[in-house]
mmCIF file of C-alpha atoms and ligand atoms in Angstrom:
data_model
loop_
_atom_site.group_PDB
_atom_site.id
_atom_site.type_symbol
_atom_site.label_atom_id
_atom_site.label_comp_id
_atom_site.label_asym_id
_atom_site.label_seq_id
_atom_site.Cartn_x
_atom_site.Cartn_y
_atom_site.Cartn_z
ATOM 1 C CA MET Q 661 1.201 -37.104 -5.705
ATOM 2 C CA LEU Q 662 4.421 -35.934 -4.116
ATOM 3 C CA PHE Q 663 6.436 -33.161 -5.762
ATOM 4 C CA ASP Q 664 9.926 -33.269 -4.277
ATOM 5 C CA PHE Q 665 11.332 -29.756 -4.673
ATOM 6 C CA ALA Q 666 14.852 -31.172 -4.653
ATOM 7 C CA VAL Q 667 14.155 -32.429 -8.181
ATOM 8 C CA VAL Q 668 11.394 -30.077 -9.411
ATOM 9 C CA ALA Q 669 12.830 -27.322 -11.664
ATOM 10 C CA PRO Q 670 12.316 -23.680 -10.539
ATOM 11 C CA GLU Q 671 9.796 -22.894 -13.336
ATOM 12 C CA ASN Q 672 7.724 -25.906 -12.292
ATOM 13 C CA ARG Q 673 7.967 -24.976 -8.597
ATOM 14 C CA TYR Q 674 6.502 -21.614 -9.652
ATOM 15 C CA LYS Q 675 3.605 -23.364 -11.406
ATOM 16 C CA LEU Q 676 2.916 -25.598 -8.401
ATOM 17 C CA LEU Q 677 3.015 -22.727 -5.910
ATOM 18 C CA VAL Q 678 0.958 -20.163 -7.826
ATOM 19 C CA SER Q 679 -1.719 -22.658 -8.870
ATOM 20 C CA THR Q 680 -2.307 -23.827 -5.294
ATOM 21 C CA VAL Q 681 -1.540 -20.905 -2.970
ATOM 22 C CA VAL Q 682 -4.681 -19.025 -4.019
ATOM 23 C CA PRO Q 683 -6.238 -16.538 -4.033
ATOM 24 C CA ARG Q 684 -3.339 -14.188 -3.455
ATOM 25 C CA PRO Q 685 -3.959 -10.514 -2.690
ATOM 26 C CA ILE Q 686 -2.406 -8.118 -5.170
ATOM 27 C CA ALA Q 687 -0.076 -5.306 -4.160
ATOM 28 C CA TRP Q 688 -0.296 -2.626 -6.821
ATOM 29 C CA VAL Q 689 2.989 -0.923 -6.058
ATOM 30 C CA VAL Q 690 3.866 2.680 -6.896
ATOM 31 C CA THR Q 691 7.503 3.752 -6.633
ATOM 32 C CA GLN Q 692 9.694 6.543 -7.927
ATOM 33 C CA ASP Q 693 13.284 6.475 -9.090
ATOM 34 C CA LEU Q 694 15.878 8.944 -7.795
ATOM 35 C CA GLU Q 695 14.809 11.461 -10.480
ATOM 36 C CA GLY Q 696 11.186 11.204 -9.320
ATOM 37 C CA ARG Q 697 9.924 9.240 -12.347
ATOM 38 C CA LEU Q 698 6.833 7.229 -11.480
ATOM 39 C CA ASN Q 699 6.525 3.465 -11.737
ATOM 40 C CA ALA Q 700 3.640 1.091 -11.023
ATOM 41 C CA ALA Q 701 3.304 -2.701 -11.167
ATOM 42 C CA PRO Q 702 1.244 -5.483 -9.541
ATOM 43 C CA PHE Q 703 2.762 -8.146 -7.263
ATOM 44 C CA SER Q 704 0.848 -11.146 -5.971
ATOM 45 C CA PHE Q 705 3.717 -12.624 -3.994
ATOM 46 C CA PHE Q 706 2.327 -10.310 -1.338
ATOM 47 C CA ASN Q 707 0.720 -10.279 2.051
ATOM 48 C CA ALA Q 708 0.403 -8.462 5.377
ATOM 49 C CA LEU Q 709 2.542 -10.167 8.014
ATOM 50 C CA SER Q 710 2.281 -8.292 11.274
ATOM 51 C CA GLN Q 711 0.739 -5.290 13.036
ATOM 52 C CA GLU Q 712 3.585 -4.411 15.443
ATOM 53 C CA PRO Q 713 5.615 -3.450 13.593
ATOM 54 C CA PRO Q 714 3.063 -3.179 10.759
ATOM 55 C CA LEU Q 715 4.781 -5.173 8.012
ATOM 56 C CA VAL Q 716 3.884 -6.231 4.491
ATOM 57 C CA ALA Q 717 5.994 -8.458 2.223
ATOM 58 C CA LEU Q 718 6.571 -8.456 -1.532
ATOM 59 C CA GLY Q 719 8.399 -11.096 -3.586
ATOM 60 C CA ILE Q 720 10.044 -9.436 -6.578
ATOM 61 C CA GLY Q 721 11.703 -11.415 -9.355
ATOM 62 C CA GLY Q 722 14.011 -10.140 -12.076
ATOM 63 C CA ARG Q 723 13.989 -10.371 -15.844
ATOM 64 C CA THR Q 724 17.711 -11.039 -15.969
ATOM 65 C CA ALA Q 725 20.341 -12.062 -13.455
ATOM 66 C CA GLY Q 726 20.991 -9.268 -10.964
ATOM 67 C CA ASP Q 727 17.715 -7.495 -11.755
ATOM 68 C CA VAL Q 728 14.730 -6.982 -9.413
ATOM 69 C CA LYS Q 729 12.482 -5.115 -11.872
ATOM 70 C CA ASP Q 730 12.018 -1.358 -11.735
ATOM 71 C CA THR Q 731 9.930 -1.671 -8.565
ATOM 72 C CA GLY Q 732 12.697 -3.479 -6.646
ATOM 73 C CA ASN Q 733 15.404 -1.167 -7.984
ATOM 74 C CA ASN Q 734 13.386 1.905 -6.922
ATOM 75 C CA ILE Q 735 12.659 0.522 -3.444
ATOM 76 C CA ARG Q 736 16.359 -0.236 -3.044
ATOM 77 C CA ALA Q 737 17.287 3.317 -4.128
ATOM 78 C CA THR Q 738 14.618 5.365 -2.308
ATOM 79 C CA GLY Q 739 13.339 3.104 0.488
ATOM 80 C CA GLU Q 740 9.719 4.129 -0.177
ATOM 81 C CA PHE Q 741 6.678 2.605 -1.904
ATOM 82 C CA VAL Q 742 2.897 2.631 -1.857
ATOM 83 C CA VAL Q 743 0.891 -0.609 -1.926
ATOM 84 C CA ASN Q 744 -2.497 0.075 -3.497
ATOM 85 C CA LEU Q 745 -5.144 -2.651 -3.449
ATOM 86 C CA VAL Q 746 -7.077 -3.663 -6.560
ATOM 87 C CA PRO Q 747 -10.874 -3.567 -6.851
ATOM 88 C CA ALA Q 748 -12.658 -5.515 -9.615
ATOM 89 C CA SER Q 749 -13.411 -2.253 -11.428
ATOM 90 C CA LEU Q 750 -9.656 -1.589 -11.930
ATOM 91 C CA ALA Q 751 -8.568 -5.098 -13.008
ATOM 92 C CA GLU Q 752 -7.960 -4.043 -16.640
ATOM 93 C CA GLN Q 753 -5.913 -1.001 -15.622
ATOM 94 C CA MET Q 754 -3.896 -3.130 -13.184
ATOM 95 C CA ASN Q 755 -3.112 -5.522 -16.032
ATOM 96 C CA VAL Q 756 -1.854 -2.650 -18.221
ATOM 97 C CA THR Q 757 0.624 -1.676 -15.508
ATOM 98 C CA ALA Q 758 2.068 -5.226 -15.655
ATOM 99 C CA ILE Q 759 3.256 -4.734 -19.248
ATOM 100 C CA ASP Q 760 7.043 -4.958 -19.474
ATOM 101 C CA PHE Q 761 7.550 -1.275 -20.278
ATOM 102 C CA SER Q 762 11.037 0.216 -20.078
ATOM 103 C CA ALA Q 763 11.953 2.131 -16.913
ATOM 104 C CA ASP Q 764 11.212 5.544 -18.487
ATOM 105 C CA ILE Q 765 7.533 4.727 -19.132
ATOM 106 C CA ASP Q 766 4.945 5.797 -16.525
ATOM 107 C CA GLU Q 767 2.601 2.797 -16.339
ATOM 108 C CA LEU Q 768 -0.052 4.855 -14.535
ATOM 109 C CA ALA Q 769 -0.299 7.290 -17.447
ATOM 110 C CA GLU Q 770 -0.445 4.355 -19.887
ATOM 111 C CA ALA Q 771 -3.370 2.894 -17.910
ATOM 112 C CA GLY Q 772 -5.178 6.257 -17.694
ATOM 113 C CA LEU Q 773 -4.873 6.401 -13.913
ATOM 114 C CA THR Q 774 -4.250 9.435 -11.746
ATOM 115 C CA THR Q 775 -2.284 9.909 -8.538
ATOM 116 C CA ALA Q 776 -2.901 11.586 -5.185
ATOM 117 C CA ALA Q 777 -0.162 12.807 -2.858
ATOM 118 C CA SER Q 778 0.942 10.533 -0.040
ATOM 119 C CA ALA Q 779 0.997 11.910 3.504
ATOM 120 C CA ARG Q 780 4.273 10.487 4.829
ATOM 121 C CA ILE Q 781 6.341 9.429 1.820
ATOM 122 C CA LYS Q 782 7.279 10.816 -1.591
ATOM 123 C CA PRO Q 783 5.715 8.308 -4.035
ATOM 124 C CA PRO Q 784 2.022 9.084 -4.578
ATOM 125 C CA ARG Q 785 -0.853 6.633 -4.318
ATOM 126 C CA ILE Q 786 -3.228 5.622 -7.099
ATOM 127 C CA ALA Q 787 -6.193 7.977 -6.636
ATOM 128 C CA GLU Q 788 -8.685 5.445 -8.049
ATOM 129 C CA SER Q 789 -7.675 2.659 -5.623
ATOM 130 C CA PRO Q 790 -9.878 2.349 -2.500
ATOM 131 C CA VAL Q 791 -6.978 1.396 -0.202
ATOM 132 C CA ALA Q 792 -3.363 2.520 -0.163
ATOM 133 C CA LEU Q 793 -0.603 1.616 2.298
ATOM 134 C CA GLU Q 794 2.293 4.058 2.494
ATOM 135 C CA CYS Q 795 5.399 1.978 3.197
ATOM 136 C CA GLU Q 796 9.021 2.482 4.124
ATOM 137 C CA ARG Q 797 11.538 -0.241 3.378
ATOM 138 C CA TYR Q 798 12.078 -2.197 6.598
ATOM 139 C CA MET Q 799 14.316 -4.881 5.155
ATOM 140 C CA MET Q 800 15.254 -6.126 1.714
ATOM 141 C CA ILE Q 801 16.379 -9.726 1.524
ATOM 142 C CA ASP Q 802 18.312 -10.586 -1.623
ATOM 143 C CA VAL Q 803 17.334 -14.228 -1.834
ATOM 144 C CA ASN Q 804 19.480 -14.712 -4.924
ATOM 145 C CA ASN Q 805 20.680 -12.519 -7.777
ATOM 146 C CA ASP Q 806 17.261 -12.088 -9.416
ATOM 147 C CA ARG Q 807 14.848 -12.405 -6.479
ATOM 148 C CA SER Q 808 14.327 -10.091 -3.537
ATOM 149 C CA ILE Q 809 11.857 -10.106 -0.705
ATOM 150 C CA VAL Q 810 10.938 -6.626 0.444
ATOM 151 C CA LEU Q 811 9.544 -6.107 3.915
ATOM 152 C CA GLY Q 812 7.780 -2.768 4.140
ATOM 153 C CA ARG Q 813 6.734 -0.962 7.276
ATOM 154 C CA VAL Q 814 3.317 0.648 6.828
ATOM 155 C CA VAL Q 815 3.574 4.250 8.042
ATOM 156 C CA ALA Q 816 0.133 5.465 6.933
ATOM 157 C CA MET Q 817 -2.943 4.066 5.271
ATOM 158 C CA HIS Q 818 -5.751 5.539 3.157
ATOM 159 C CA VAL Q 819 -9.211 3.974 2.923
ATOM 160 C CA ARG Q 820 -11.913 5.479 0.693
ATOM 161 C CA ASP Q 821 -14.337 7.398 2.925
ATOM 162 C CA ASP Q 822 -17.475 5.471 1.964
ATOM 163 C CA ALA Q 823 -15.823 2.185 3.024
ATOM 164 C CA VAL Q 824 -15.034 3.431 6.541
ATOM 165 C CA MET Q 825 -17.915 2.412 8.819
ATOM 166 C CA ASP Q 826 -16.472 3.728 12.092
ATOM 167 C CA ALA Q 827 -13.214 5.651 11.947
ATOM 168 C CA ALA Q 828 -12.673 5.702 15.729
ATOM 169 C CA LYS Q 829 -13.015 1.927 15.952
ATOM 170 C CA CYS Q 830 -11.243 1.365 12.602
ATOM 171 C CA TYR Q 831 -14.180 -0.662 11.244
ATOM 172 C CA ILE Q 832 -13.955 -1.064 7.468
ATOM 173 C CA ASP Q 833 -16.726 -2.215 5.140
ATOM 174 C CA THR Q 834 -14.545 -4.831 3.445
ATOM 175 C CA PRO Q 835 -17.174 -6.116 0.952
ATOM 176 C CA LYS Q 836 -17.620 -2.559 -0.311
ATOM 177 C CA LEU Q 837 -13.958 -2.502 -1.388
ATOM 178 C CA ASP Q 838 -14.728 -5.295 -3.918
ATOM 179 C CA LEU Q 839 -11.062 -6.362 -4.027
ATOM 180 C CA ILE Q 840 -9.800 -9.129 -6.283
ATOM 181 C CA GLY Q 841 -7.178 -11.833 -5.791
ATOM 182 C CA ARG Q 842 -4.909 -13.619 -8.206
ATOM 183 C CA MET Q 843 -5.570 -17.253 -8.968
ATOM 184 C CA HIS Q 844 -3.696 -19.712 -11.208
ATOM 185 C CA GLY Q 845 -2.243 -19.585 -14.694
ATOM 186 C CA ARG Q 846 -1.408 -16.467 -16.606
ATOM 187 C CA GLY Q 847 -4.697 -14.648 -16.183
ATOM 188 C CA TRP Q 848 -7.163 -16.070 -13.668
ATOM 189 C CA TYR Q 849 -8.470 -13.885 -10.861
ATOM 190 C CA ALA Q 850 -11.050 -14.284 -8.093
ATOM 191 C CA ARG Q 851 -13.626 -11.839 -6.850
ATOM 192 C CA THR Q 852 -14.273 -11.607 -3.116
ATOM 193 C CA THR Q 853 -18.057 -11.659 -3.478
ATOM 194 C CA ASP Q 854 -18.546 -15.310 -2.412
ATOM 195 C CA ARG Q 855 -18.122 -15.168 1.355
ATOM 196 C CA PHE Q 856 -19.166 -17.064 4.469
ATOM 197 C CA ASP Q 857 -18.967 -16.246 8.162
ATOM 198 C CA LEU Q 858 -17.114 -18.623 10.506
ATOM 199 C CA PRO Q 859 -16.471 -17.031 13.933
ATOM 200 C CA ARG Q 860 -13.522 -18.274 16.027
ATOM 201 C CA ILE Q 861 -14.385 -20.767 18.785
ATOM 202 C CA ALA Q 862 -13.433 -20.062 22.415
ATOM 203 C CA VAL Q 863 -12.054 -22.987 24.460
ATOM 204 C CA SER Q 864 -15.111 -22.721 26.759
ATOM 205 C CA GLU Q 865 -17.491 -22.917 23.801
ATOM 206 C CA TRP Q 866 -15.643 -25.979 22.469
ATOM 207 C CA ALA Q 867 -15.898 -27.665 25.899
ATOM 208 C CA LYS Q 868 -19.658 -26.957 25.950
ATOM 209 C CA ARG Q 869 -20.078 -28.500 22.514
ATOM 210 C CA LYS Q 870 -18.110 -31.627 23.533
ATOM 211 C CA ALA Q 871 -20.172 -31.970 26.723
ATOM 212 C CA ALA Q 872 -23.390 -31.780 24.688
ATOM 213 C CA GLU Q 873 -22.334 -34.652 22.363
HETATM 214 C C1 FMN M 1911 -1.558 -9.951 -11.069
HETATM 215 C C2 FMN M 1911 -0.076 -9.953 -11.272
HETATM 216 C C3 FMN M 1911 0.750 -10.316 -10.220
HETATM 217 C C4 FMN M 1911 2.155 -10.295 -10.363
HETATM 218 N N1 FMN M 1911 2.923 -10.661 -9.309
HETATM 219 C C5 FMN M 1911 4.272 -10.594 -9.410
HETATM 220 C C6 FMN M 1911 5.078 -10.931 -8.295
HETATM 221 O O1 FMN M 1911 4.605 -11.272 -7.203
HETATM 222 N N2 FMN M 1911 6.423 -10.829 -8.449
HETATM 223 C C7 FMN M 1911 6.996 -10.414 -9.623
HETATM 224 O O2 FMN M 1911 8.224 -10.334 -9.703
HETATM 225 N N3 FMN M 1911 6.249 -10.087 -10.698
HETATM 226 C C8 FMN M 1911 4.894 -10.154 -10.618
HETATM 227 N N4 FMN M 1911 4.115 -9.804 -11.690
HETATM 228 C C9 FMN M 1911 4.761 -9.285 -12.902
HETATM 229 C C10 FMN M 1911 5.101 -7.785 -12.771
HETATM 230 O O3 FMN M 1911 3.958 -7.021 -12.450
HETATM 231 C C11 FMN M 1911 5.670 -7.277 -14.119
HETATM 232 O O4 FMN M 1911 6.881 -7.963 -14.390
HETATM 233 C C12 FMN M 1911 5.887 -5.779 -14.151
HETATM 234 O O5 FMN M 1911 6.146 -5.378 -15.481
HETATM 235 C C13 FMN M 1911 7.053 -5.313 -13.287
HETATM 236 O O6 FMN M 1911 7.122 -3.921 -13.448
HETATM 237 P P1 FMN M 1911 8.364 -3.017 -13.027
HETATM 238 O O7 FMN M 1911 9.565 -3.472 -13.829
HETATM 239 O O8 FMN M 1911 7.898 -1.648 -13.402
HETATM 240 O O9 FMN M 1911 8.590 -3.195 -11.557
HETATM 241 C C14 FMN M 1911 2.720 -9.876 -11.595
HETATM 242 C C15 FMN M 1911 1.882 -9.529 -12.677
HETATM 243 C C16 FMN M 1911 0.494 -9.569 -12.507
HETATM 244 C C17 FMN M 1911 -0.395 -9.201 -13.660
#
């Protein structure tokens, strides 16, 4: 079936996109406002886009026209944020931080989480998260009056010690992180425990396979 986005309403475009572009990694974003008040929220319009410069992207919507949630407002004001990644063991806490609290509520305290100081930026990371990317705002694209795309430049990264296999070679034990992704609907998630290995094929290897047919 064809869904022509020229005639599909925005709320239905959302349903089509988020129920098919899956699983999406979850950026669990910590920011601070200009007074230093903490804020945390998950965002699954998220991915890593490039290594030079090292860029990640977040898609932040607003509750009302002109709004880009507390996270977007804080990134606009301070230019700094931490993207923490979400292991299965912290799914419930992540969900608590998605409650529509007012700007003065610290979602991390509500979820019973603690923070650890960042190395290069002011907002702290979530101490319980196994991976944290310290980011500086690289670009903020105001797509319309209640939707912004934030490009963040990763300036430092933390990985829990037991998941680092070889620090010099930057080898990470990814399965050990036990990260989750967001699936469809209002509450479906995927674990990353069902994996398979499919190495890339060199042109020479492909030629050999064709010759052997
Ligand atoms: C798993 C998950 C993923 C989410 N992804 C997004 C997203 O990509 N963009 C967005 O605007 N809101 C997203 N939300 C909703 C926000 O987390 C929620 O509106 C939150 O309260 C915003 O907090 P803030 O106002 O403190 O920034 C998501 C919620 C959950 C549970």
